[in-house]
CSV table of C-alpha atoms and ligand atoms in Angstrom, one decimal:
chain,number,residue,atom,x,y,z
C,259,MET,CA,-18.0,-64.4,86.9
C,260,THR,CA,-14.5,-62.6,86.6
C,261,GLY,CA,-13.5,-62.2,90.0
C,262,LEU,CA,-11.2,-60.3,91.9
C,263,GLY,CA,-8.5,-61.7,94.1
C,264,SER,CA,-9.4,-61.7,97.8
C,265,THR,CA,-6.8,-59.5,99.8
C,266,PRO,CA,-4.4,-62.3,101.6
C,267,SER,CA,-4.3,-62.6,105.4
C,268,GLN,CA,-1.7,-61.4,107.5
C,269,THR,CA,-0.8,-61.8,111.4
C,270,VAL,CA,-2.3,-59.2,113.8
C,271,GLY,CA,1.6,-58.9,115.1
C,272,PRO,CA,2.5,-58.5,118.5
C,273,PHE,CA,1.1,-55.0,119.2
C,274,LEU,CA,-2.6,-55.8,118.1
C,275,SER,CA,-3.9,-54.1,121.1
C,276,ILE,CA,-3.4,-50.6,119.6
C,277,GLY,CA,-5.9,-51.2,117.2
C,278,MET,CA,-8.3,-53.4,118.3
C,279,THR,CA,-9.2,-52.6,121.7
C,280,TRP,CA,-12.6,-51.8,122.0
C,281,GLU,CA,-14.3,-50.2,124.8
C,282,GLY,CA,-16.5,-52.6,126.5
C,283,GLY,CA,-15.4,-55.0,123.6
C,284,GLU,CA,-15.7,-58.2,126.3
C,285,TYR,CA,-19.2,-57.0,127.3
C,286,VAL,CA,-21.8,-58.7,124.9
C,287,VAL,CA,-24.1,-58.1,127.4
C,288,PRO,CA,-23.7,-55.4,130.5
C,289,ASP,CA,-23.2,-55.9,134.1
C,290,GLY,CA,-26.1,-56.7,135.8
C,291,ALA,CA,-28.1,-58.1,132.7
C,292,PRO,CA,-30.3,-61.1,133.8
C,293,ASP,CA,-28.6,-64.4,133.6
C,294,ALA,CA,-25.1,-63.3,132.4
C,295,PHE,CA,-22.2,-64.7,133.2
C,296,TRP,CA,-18.6,-65.1,132.0
C,297,ILE,CA,-17.1,-67.3,129.6
C,298,HIS,CA,-13.4,-67.7,130.4
C,299,GLY,CA,-10.1,-69.5,130.0
C,300,ARG,CA,-6.5,-69.4,128.5
C,301,LEU,CA,-5.3,-69.2,124.9
C,302,LEU,CA,-2.1,-71.8,124.7
C,303,ASP,CA,0.4,-72.6,122.3
C,304,GLY,CA,2.0,-76.0,121.5
C,305,ALA,CA,4.4,-76.1,124.6
C,306,GLY,CA,1.6,-75.1,127.0
C,307,ASP,CA,2.9,-71.5,127.4
C,308,ALA,CA,0.3,-68.8,127.5
C,309,VAL,CA,-0.4,-66.7,124.3
C,310,PRO,CA,-0.5,-63.0,125.7
C,311,ASP,CA,-0.7,-61.5,122.3
C,312,GLY,CA,-4.2,-62.8,120.9
C,313,VAL,CA,-7.5,-61.7,120.8
C,314,ILE,CA,-10.8,-64.1,121.0
C,315,GLU,CA,-13.7,-62.8,119.2
C,316,THR,CA,-17.3,-64.4,119.4
C,317,TRP,CA,-20.2,-64.2,117.7
C,318,GLN,CA,-23.5,-65.4,119.0
C,319,ALA,CA,-27.4,-65.4,118.9
C,320,ASP,CA,-29.6,-64.0,121.2
C,321,ARG,CA,-31.4,-65.9,123.9
C,322,SER,CA,-34.1,-66.4,121.1
C,323,GLY,CA,-32.0,-67.9,118.8
C,324,ALA,CA,-32.0,-64.6,116.7
C,325,PHE,CA,-29.0,-62.9,115.4
C,326,GLY,CA,-28.4,-59.0,115.3
C,327,HIS,CA,-27.9,-58.7,111.3
C,328,ALA,CA,-29.8,-57.7,108.4
C,329,LEU,CA,-30.7,-61.5,107.6
C,330,THR,CA,-32.4,-62.1,111.0
C,331,PRO,CA,-36.1,-62.3,109.9
C,332,LEU,CA,-38.6,-59.6,110.4
C,333,GLY,CA,-40.6,-59.7,113.3
C,334,SER,CA,-37.6,-61.3,115.2
C,335,ALA,CA,-35.9,-58.4,116.3
C,336,VAL,CA,-32.9,-59.2,118.7
C,337,GLU,CA,-34.5,-58.3,122.1
C,338,ASN,CA,-31.7,-59.6,124.6
C,339,VAL,CA,-28.2,-59.3,123.1
C,340,GLU,CA,-27.2,-55.7,123.3
C,341,ASN,CA,-23.3,-55.5,123.2
C,342,VAL,CA,-22.1,-52.5,125.6
C,343,GLY,CA,-19.7,-51.5,122.3
C,344,GLY,CA,-22.4,-51.7,120.1
C,345,PHE,CA,-21.9,-55.0,118.0
C,346,GLY,CA,-25.2,-57.0,118.8
C,347,GLY,CA,-24.1,-60.6,119.7
C,348,PHE,CA,-20.2,-59.8,119.2
C,349,GLY,CA,-17.9,-60.1,121.8
C,350,ARG,CA,-13.8,-59.2,121.7
C,351,SER,CA,-11.6,-60.3,124.7
C,352,LEU,CA,-7.6,-59.2,124.3
C,353,THR,CA,-6.0,-62.2,126.0
C,354,GLY,CA,-3.6,-61.1,129.2
C,355,PRO,CA,-0.1,-61.9,130.2
C,356,ASP,CA,-1.3,-65.3,131.5
C,357,GLY,CA,-3.3,-66.0,128.2
C,358,GLN,CA,-6.6,-65.5,129.9
C,359,TYR,CA,-9.5,-64.4,128.0
C,360,GLY,CA,-13.2,-63.7,129.0
C,361,VAL,CA,-16.6,-62.3,127.4
C,362,HIS,CA,-19.5,-61.4,129.7
C,363,THR,CA,-22.6,-62.8,127.9
C,364,VAL,CA,-25.5,-64.5,127.9
C,365,LYS,CA,-26.5,-68.1,126.5
C,366,PRO,CA,-27.7,-68.2,123.2
C,367,GLY,CA,-31.1,-69.9,122.1
C,368,ARG,CA,-31.0,-72.9,119.9
C,369,VAL,CA,-30.1,-72.0,116.2
C,370,ASP,CA,-32.3,-73.3,113.1
C,371,ASP,CA,-29.9,-75.6,111.4
C,372,GLY,CA,-31.5,-75.2,108.4
C,373,HIS,CA,-32.9,-78.6,107.6
C,374,GLY,CA,-35.8,-78.3,110.3
C,375,GLY,CA,-33.6,-79.0,113.3
C,376,PHE,CA,-31.7,-77.2,115.9
C,377,GLN,CA,-28.1,-76.6,116.8
C,378,ALA,CA,-27.3,-76.5,120.4
C,379,PRO,CA,-26.4,-73.1,121.9
C,380,HIS,CA,-23.0,-72.1,120.7
C,381,LEU,CA,-20.7,-69.1,120.2
C,382,ASP,CA,-18.9,-68.8,117.2
C,383,VAL,CA,-15.5,-67.7,117.4
C,384,SER,CA,-12.2,-66.1,115.9
C,385,VAL,CA,-8.7,-66.4,117.4
C,386,LEU,CA,-6.5,-64.1,116.2
C,387,ALA,CA,-2.7,-63.6,117.5
C,388,ARG,CA,0.9,-62.9,116.9
C,389,GLY,CA,2.2,-66.1,115.0
C,390,LEU,CA,-1.2,-66.8,113.3
C,391,LEU,CA,-0.9,-65.7,110.0
C,392,HIS,CA,-4.7,-66.1,109.5
C,393,ARG,CA,-7.6,-66.3,112.2
C,394,VAL,CA,-8.3,-69.9,113.1
C,395,ILE,CA,-12.2,-70.6,114.0
C,396,THR,CA,-13.8,-73.0,116.6
C,397,ARG,CA,-16.9,-73.1,118.7
C,398,ILE,CA,-17.9,-72.9,122.1
C,399,TYR,CA,-20.6,-74.9,123.4
C,400,PHE,CA,-22.4,-75.6,127.1
C,401,ALA,CA,-21.7,-78.8,129.5
C,402,ASP,CA,-24.9,-78.3,130.7
C,403,GLU,CA,-26.7,-78.6,127.5
C,404,VAL,CA,-26.2,-82.6,127.4
C,405,GLU,CA,-29.5,-83.2,125.1
C,406,GLY,CA,-28.6,-80.5,122.7
C,407,ASN,CA,-25.1,-81.0,122.5
C,408,ALA,CA,-26.0,-84.8,121.6
C,409,ALA,CA,-28.1,-83.8,118.9
C,410,ASP,CA,-26.0,-81.2,117.4
C,411,PRO,CA,-25.0,-81.6,113.6
C,412,VAL,CA,-21.6,-80.0,114.2
C,413,LEU,CA,-20.3,-82.0,117.4
C,414,SER,CA,-22.0,-85.2,115.9
C,415,ALA,CA,-19.9,-84.8,112.7
C,416,LEU,CA,-16.8,-84.7,115.1
C,417,PRO,CA,-14.7,-88.1,115.0
C,418,ASP,CA,-14.9,-89.0,118.9
C,419,ASP,CA,-15.6,-87.3,122.2
C,420,HIS,CA,-12.1,-85.9,122.9
C,421,ALA,CA,-12.7,-83.9,119.9
C,422,ARG,CA,-15.8,-82.9,120.9
C,423,SER,CA,-14.6,-82.2,124.7
C,424,THR,CA,-12.2,-79.3,122.9
C,425,LEU,CA,-15.1,-77.1,122.4
C,426,ILE,CA,-17.6,-77.7,125.1
C,427,ALA,CA,-17.2,-74.8,128.1
C,428,GLN,CA,-17.4,-76.4,131.6
C,429,LEU,CA,-19.6,-74.8,134.6
C,430,ASP,CA,-16.6,-73.0,136.8
C,431,GLY,CA,-18.1,-73.3,139.9
C,432,HIS,CA,-18.9,-69.5,140.1
C,433,GLY,CA,-21.9,-69.4,137.7
C,434,GLY,CA,-19.7,-69.0,134.6
C,435,TYR,CA,-18.2,-71.4,132.1
C,436,ALA,CA,-14.4,-72.3,131.4
C,437,LEU,CA,-12.7,-73.3,128.3
C,438,ASP,CA,-9.0,-73.3,127.7
C,439,ILE,CA,-8.1,-72.8,123.7
C,440,TRP,CA,-4.7,-74.9,122.7
C,441,LEU,CA,-3.6,-73.8,119.4
C,442,GLN,CA,-1.5,-76.9,119.1
C,443,GLY,CA,-0.7,-80.1,121.1
C,444,VAL,CA,-2.2,-83.2,122.4
C,445,ALA,CA,-5.1,-81.2,123.5
C,446,GLU,CA,-5.2,-79.1,120.1
C,447,THR,CA,-8.6,-77.4,120.0
C,448,VAL,CA,-11.0,-78.6,117.1
C,449,PHE,CA,-10.5,-75.9,114.5
C,450,PHE,CA,-12.8,-75.1,111.7
C,451,THR,CA,-12.9,-74.1,107.8
C,452,VAL,CA,-16.0,-72.1,106.9
U,222,MET,CA,-42.1,-72.6,118.2
U,223,SER,CA,-42.7,-75.4,115.3
U,224,LYS,CA,-42.4,-72.6,112.4
U,225,SER,CA,-38.8,-72.4,111.4
U,226,ARG,CA,-37.1,-69.0,112.4
U,227,LEU,CA,-36.1,-69.1,109.0
U,228,SER,CA,-39.3,-68.8,107.1
U,229,GLY,CA,-39.2,-65.2,106.6
U,230,VAL,CA,-35.6,-65.5,104.9
U,231,ALA,CA,-35.9,-66.7,101.3
U,232,ARG,CA,-32.3,-67.2,100.4
U,233,LEU,CA,-29.1,-67.1,102.5
U,234,PRO,CA,-25.7,-66.1,101.2
U,235,HIS,CA,-23.1,-69.1,100.4
U,236,TYR,CA,-19.4,-67.6,101.0
U,237,ARG,CA,-17.2,-69.5,98.5
U,238,PRO,CA,-13.9,-70.3,99.7
U,239,ASP,CA,-10.9,-68.3,98.4
U,240,PRO,CA,-9.0,-70.1,95.8
U,241,ALA,CA,-5.6,-72.0,97.0
U,242,GLY,CA,-3.0,-69.7,96.7
U,243,THR,CA,-4.6,-66.8,98.5
U,244,HIS,CA,-3.7,-67.0,102.0
U,245,PRO,CA,-0.5,-67.8,103.7
U,246,PRO,CA,0.0,-71.5,105.3
U,247,LEU,CA,-0.5,-71.2,108.8
U,248,LEU,CA,2.7,-73.1,109.4
U,249,SER,CA,5.3,-70.9,107.7
U,250,PRO,CA,8.6,-72.3,109.5
U,251,ASP,CA,10.5,-68.8,108.3
U,252,TYR,CA,8.1,-66.7,110.5
U,253,ALA,CA,9.4,-68.7,113.7
U,254,SER,CA,6.6,-67.9,115.9
U,255,THR,CA,4.2,-70.0,113.8
U,256,GLN,CA,6.1,-73.3,115.1
U,257,LEU,CA,4.3,-73.5,118.2
U,258,ARG,CA,1.0,-71.7,117.5
U,259,ALA,CA,0.0,-72.8,114.2
U,260,PRO,CA,-2.3,-75.8,114.6
U,261,LEU,CA,-1.0,-79.1,113.0
U,262,LYS,CA,-4.1,-81.0,112.9
U,263,ALA,CA,-6.6,-80.6,109.7
U,264,PRO,CA,-9.3,-78.2,110.3
U,265,VAL,CA,-13.0,-79.7,110.2
U,266,ASP,CA,-15.4,-78.2,107.5
U,267,LEU,CA,-17.9,-76.2,108.9
U,268,PRO,CA,-21.2,-76.0,106.3
U,269,GLN,CA,-22.5,-72.6,106.8
U,270,ARG,CA,-25.5,-72.0,108.4
U,271,LEU,CA,-27.3,-69.1,110.4
U,272,THR,CA,-24.4,-68.3,112.8
U,273,GLU,CA,-21.6,-68.1,110.0
U,274,VAL,CA,-23.7,-66.3,107.2
U,275,THR,CA,-24.6,-63.5,109.7
U,276,GLY,CA,-21.9,-61.4,111.6
U,277,PRO,CA,-21.4,-58.2,113.6
U,278,VAL,CA,-22.6,-54.8,112.0
U,279,LEU,CA,-21.3,-51.8,113.8
U,280,GLY,CA,-23.9,-49.0,114.6
U,281,ASP,CA,-23.9,-45.6,113.8
U,282,GLY,CA,-22.3,-42.9,116.5
U,283,LEU,CA,-19.4,-45.4,117.9
U,284,VAL,CA,-16.7,-44.2,115.3
U,285,ARG,CA,-16.1,-40.2,115.3
U,286,PRO,CA,-15.0,-38.4,112.4
U,287,GLY,CA,-11.6,-37.7,113.8
U,288,ASP,CA,-10.6,-41.4,114.3
U,289,ALA,CA,-9.8,-41.7,110.7
U,290,ASP,CA,-7.1,-38.7,111.1
U,291,LEU,CA,-4.1,-40.0,113.1
U,292,THR,CA,-2.6,-36.7,112.5
U,293,ARG,CA,-4.9,-35.1,114.8
U,294,GLY,CA,-5.9,-34.9,118.3
U,295,TYR,CA,-2.8,-33.8,119.8
U,296,ALA,CA,-0.8,-30.6,120.7
U,297,GLU,CA,1.1,-30.7,117.3
U,298,GLU,CA,1.4,-33.0,114.2
U,299,PRO,CA,3.4,-35.9,114.5
U,300,ALA,CA,6.7,-36.2,112.7
U,301,GLY,CA,7.3,-38.0,109.7
U,302,GLN,CA,5.5,-37.7,106.1
U,303,ARG,CA,2.2,-37.0,106.1
U,304,ILE,CA,0.2,-39.2,103.9
U,305,ILE,CA,-3.6,-40.1,102.7
U,306,VAL,CA,-4.3,-43.9,102.6
U,307,SER,CA,-7.8,-44.8,100.9
U,308,GLY,CA,-9.4,-47.2,99.0
U,309,ARG,CA,-12.8,-49.5,98.7
U,310,LEU,CA,-14.1,-52.4,100.7
U,311,LEU,CA,-15.4,-54.9,98.3
U,312,ASP,CA,-15.8,-58.9,98.1
U,313,SER,CA,-14.4,-60.7,95.3
U,314,ASP,CA,-17.4,-60.3,93.0
U,315,GLY,CA,-16.7,-56.6,92.7
U,316,ARG,CA,-19.5,-55.5,95.2
U,317,THR,CA,-18.9,-52.8,97.3
U,318,ILE,CA,-19.3,-53.0,101.1
U,319,PRO,CA,-21.1,-49.7,102.7
U,320,HIS,CA,-20.9,-48.8,106.3
U,321,ASN,CA,-18.5,-51.4,107.4
U,322,LEU,CA,-15.7,-50.9,109.8
U,323,VAL,CA,-12.1,-50.5,109.1
U,324,GLU,CA,-9.9,-50.7,111.8
U,325,ILE,CA,-6.1,-49.7,111.4
U,326,TRP,CA,-2.9,-49.6,113.6
U,327,GLN,CA,0.7,-48.6,112.9
U,328,ALA,CA,4.0,-47.8,113.9
U,329,ASN,CA,5.0,-44.1,113.9
U,330,ALA,CA,7.4,-42.5,111.6
U,331,ALA,CA,10.4,-43.9,113.3
U,332,GLY,CA,9.1,-47.4,113.2
U,333,ARG,CA,8.0,-47.4,116.8
U,334,TYR,CA,4.8,-48.4,118.1
U,335,ARG,CA,3.2,-46.8,121.5
U,336,HIS,CA,3.0,-50.5,123.0
U,337,ASP,CA,4.5,-51.4,126.4
U,338,ARG,CA,6.6,-54.6,124.5
U,339,ASP,CA,8.0,-52.5,121.7
U,340,ASN,CA,11.1,-50.9,123.6
U,341,TRP,CA,13.8,-50.6,120.8
U,342,PRO,CA,15.4,-47.4,120.8
U,343,ALA,CA,13.5,-45.5,118.4
U,344,PRO,CA,11.6,-42.4,119.5
U,345,LEU,CA,8.2,-42.5,120.7
U,346,ASP,CA,6.1,-39.7,119.3
U,347,PRO,CA,4.0,-37.7,121.7
U,348,ASN,CA,2.0,-36.8,118.8
U,349,PHE,CA,1.0,-40.0,117.7
U,350,ASP,CA,-0.8,-43.0,118.3
U,351,GLY,CA,-1.1,-45.0,115.7
U,352,MET,CA,-4.6,-45.9,115.8
U,353,GLY,CA,-7.5,-45.2,113.3
U,354,ARG,CA,-10.8,-46.2,112.7
U,355,THR,CA,-13.7,-45.4,109.9
U,356,LEU,CA,-16.6,-46.6,108.8
U,357,THR,CA,-17.0,-47.4,104.9
U,358,ASP,CA,-19.2,-44.8,103.1
U,359,ALA,CA,-22.4,-45.7,100.8
U,360,GLU,CA,-20.1,-46.6,98.2
U,361,GLY,CA,-17.7,-48.9,100.3
U,362,ARG,CA,-15.1,-46.0,100.4
U,363,TYR,CA,-12.7,-45.3,103.7
U,364,SER,CA,-9.9,-43.0,103.8
U,365,PHE,CA,-7.6,-42.6,106.5
U,366,THR,CA,-5.0,-39.6,106.9
U,367,THR,CA,-1.9,-40.4,108.9
U,368,VAL,CA,2.2,-40.5,108.4
U,369,LYS,CA,4.3,-43.2,106.6
U,370,PRO,CA,5.1,-45.8,109.3
U,371,GLY,CA,8.9,-46.4,109.4
U,372,ALA,CA,10.3,-50.0,109.2
U,373,TYR,CA,11.4,-51.6,112.6
U,374,PRO,CA,13.5,-54.8,113.6
U,375,TRP,CA,12.3,-57.7,115.2
U,376,ARG,CA,13.9,-60.8,116.6
U,377,ASN,CA,12.6,-63.3,113.8
U,378,HIS,CA,16.1,-64.2,112.5
U,379,HIS,CA,19.4,-62.2,112.7
U,380,ASN,CA,19.0,-58.8,111.5
U,381,ALA,CA,15.2,-59.0,110.5
U,382,TRP,CA,13.1,-55.7,109.6
U,383,ARG,CA,10.0,-55.6,109.1
U,384,PRO,CA,9.3,-53.8,105.7
U,385,ALA,CA,6.9,-50.4,106.4
U,386,HIS,CA,3.2,-51.3,106.8
U,387,ILE,CA,-0.3,-51.0,108.1
U,388,HIS,CA,-2.2,-53.1,110.3
U,389,PHE,CA,-5.9,-53.6,108.7
U,390,SER,CA,-8.8,-55.3,110.3
U,391,LEU,CA,-12.0,-56.0,108.2
U,392,PHE,CA,-15.3,-57.1,109.2
U,393,GLY,CA,-17.7,-57.4,106.2
U,394,ARG,CA,-21.2,-58.7,106.2
U,395,SER,CA,-20.5,-61.9,107.9
U,396,PHE,CA,-18.8,-64.0,110.2
U,397,THR,CA,-17.0,-65.9,107.1
U,398,GLN,CA,-15.5,-62.5,105.7
U,399,ARG,CA,-13.6,-61.6,108.7
U,400,LEU,CA,-10.1,-60.6,107.7
U,401,VAL,CA,-6.8,-59.3,109.2
U,402,THR,CA,-4.0,-58.0,106.8
U,403,GLN,CA,-1.1,-55.8,106.4
U,404,MET,CA,-1.0,-53.0,103.9
U,405,TYR,CA,2.6,-52.3,102.2
U,406,PHE,CA,4.3,-49.4,100.1
U,407,PRO,CA,5.5,-50.1,96.9
U,408,ASP,CA,8.9,-51.2,95.8
U,409,ASP,CA,10.1,-51.7,99.3
U,410,PRO,CA,13.7,-53.3,99.3
U,411,LEU,CA,12.9,-55.2,102.7
U,412,PHE,CA,10.3,-57.4,100.9
U,413,GLY,CA,13.1,-59.9,100.1
U,414,GLN,CA,13.8,-60.7,104.0
U,415,ASP,CA,10.6,-60.5,105.6
U,416,PRO,CA,8.9,-64.2,106.2
U,417,ILE,CA,5.5,-62.4,106.8
U,418,PHE,CA,5.1,-60.9,103.6
U,419,ASN,CA,6.6,-63.9,102.0
U,420,SER,CA,4.5,-66.4,103.8
U,421,VAL,CA,1.6,-65.4,101.0
U,422,PRO,CA,1.9,-67.4,97.6
U,423,GLU,CA,4.1,-65.3,95.3
U,424,SER,CA,1.0,-64.7,93.1
U,425,ALA,CA,-1.0,-63.1,95.7
U,426,ARG,CA,1.7,-60.6,97.1
U,427,GLN,CA,1.2,-57.9,95.1
U,428,ARG,CA,-2.7,-57.4,96.7
U,429,MET,CA,-0.9,-56.5,99.8
U,430,ILE,CA,0.6,-53.4,98.4
U,431,ALA,CA,-0.9,-50.3,98.0
U,432,ASN,CA,-0.4,-48.0,94.8
U,433,LEU,CA,0.8,-44.7,94.8
U,434,SER,CA,-2.0,-42.2,93.6
U,435,LEU,CA,-1.4,-38.8,92.0
U,436,ALA,CA,-5.0,-38.7,91.6
U,437,ASP,CA,-5.8,-38.9,95.1
U,438,THR,CA,-2.5,-36.7,96.2
U,439,ARG,CA,-3.3,-33.5,97.6
U,440,PRO,CA,-0.8,-30.8,96.3
U,441,ASP,CA,1.3,-29.2,98.8
U,442,TRP,CA,-0.2,-31.0,101.6
U,443,ALA,CA,0.0,-34.9,101.2
U,444,LEU,CA,1.2,-37.9,99.3
U,445,ALA,CA,-1.5,-40.5,98.5
U,446,PHE,CA,-1.7,-44.1,98.4
U,447,ARG,CA,-4.7,-46.3,97.4
U,448,PHE,CA,-5.3,-49.8,98.8
U,449,ASP,CA,-8.7,-51.7,98.2
U,450,ILE,CA,-9.3,-54.5,100.3
U,451,VAL,CA,-11.4,-57.5,98.7
U,452,LEU,CA,-13.1,-60.0,100.6
U,453,ARG,CA,-14.6,-63.2,99.9
U,454,GLY,CA,-17.4,-63.1,97.5
U,455,SER,CA,-20.9,-64.8,98.1
U,456,VAL,CA,-23.6,-66.6,96.3
U,457,ALA,CA,-27.1,-66.5,97.3
U,458,THR,CA,-28.6,-70.3,97.6
U,459,PRO,CA,-32.0,-71.6,98.5
U,460,LEU,CA,-32.5,-73.0,101.7
U,461,GLU,CA,-32.3,-76.6,101.8
U,462,SER,CA,-35.1,-76.9,103.4
U,463,GLU,CA,-37.5,-75.1,100.8
U,464,GLY,CA,-37.2,-78.9,99.1
O,748,FE,FE1,3.4,-54.3,112.6
C-alpha cells in the first residue's frame, strides 16, 4: 500500500490554553454524579519544578468497562460516563501555576484484554506541554484495586514495583486519588509507545 | 458476565507506528525546554487493546459554525491579512476522517498571543482572540478563515524568532491517533534558525508547510492556503481470542 507520510508532531507551546480550553473539560462526569471523585496531582520536570503550561488528557471506559466509541459493541451503550463537555469518557485538564491537574470522574470497569481476561481499571493518559515535541503516553491505575492490578497484563509486564508505582494513584484521604506525573528524574513516570 | 464484551466486534483496528523519521525526538537540545522535560528512559511498548483503539468522539452541537471564522465575533475585523486555511484530515492510507474535531490557536497579525504570559511589546488586537474550532465534513474537509499570524520572538537563544505558524490539535478515530502539530507558511526565511521546526527530520519537514492555493483563493477577498493533515493508518486485525 502506498502510504501518505504522517504529519509530524510539534509542541503545543506555552500558549496552549488559548486553543485547548474546553468548557467543563475536566469533568468526565458532572458534579454530583454518584461515586464521582477527583484524580489529581502535579506535572513535574526533571528538576522537580512544576510544569504550568501542560495539559493532561484522560480516556477511559465507563463503570461497566464499555467505551463511548463506535467500536463499543452493540447493546453495551455507555450508560455511566457522560462528559459535561460532550466526549464520553474523555477528560482534559490544563495544568495550573503549580503544575496541578485534576479530572473529575468515576472509576472505570475492568476492560477486556482481548485474550479472555481483563485489565484492571485504568485511564489512558496523554501529556502535552511546552518543551514536549510530541505527547507522551502513560496510564493511571488505582491503589485500592490490589487484586486487579496484580493480574493486569500491562502492570505485570513492567520490570519492577518502582516502575509500577509511577502509574498507581493513591487514595488521597478525601475520597479521591492522587498521582504526580514526573516527566524526568529519579521518579520518572513510565511512558508508553502505542 | 462470562461472555466477552468484545464478542460483538469482529475486528479491531491496529494502528501502525509511523516510520522512523516522522516525528521529532523528545530530547532536542537546541530547543532548550526539552532538556528538563523530555523523558530520558526508553518508553515501554503498550500493545493496542480496546482502550487504545477507541477514543473520544465529539458529539454534534458543541462546535458552532462561527467558531471556524476567527475574523468574526468582535466589533470589527482584526488587523492583518485575511486568509483561508483549509484541507483534509486523512490517515496514512488515504482514508478521510469525517466529523472530527479540529482545534487551532495562533498569534495575531503582529505576532502577539492573547495570553497572560505573552507580554512582548507587540500590540494586542481587540478584535482577535486567535482560537478556532471546527468539525471536518463528511469528506474529511475543514476550513478556517483567519488572519496570517506574525512571527514572534522567544527566549530560547539569542535573537530567536518563531516562524509564523498556526497550532493544530487533532483527535482522529482513536487514542492512538492523537496529534498536535504546527502549520507553517511557504518559504519562511525564519525556518533556518528555528529549533522547533528543525527538530523534525528534514525529509518530513515539508509536511508541516501549507501550500498557497490559488484555487481556494477568493478573489478580492482572501488568499488561501491548503494544509492536509495525515494521522497514523490502521489495519483491521482479527481478535487474538478468536483463535
Ligand atoms: Fe506558537
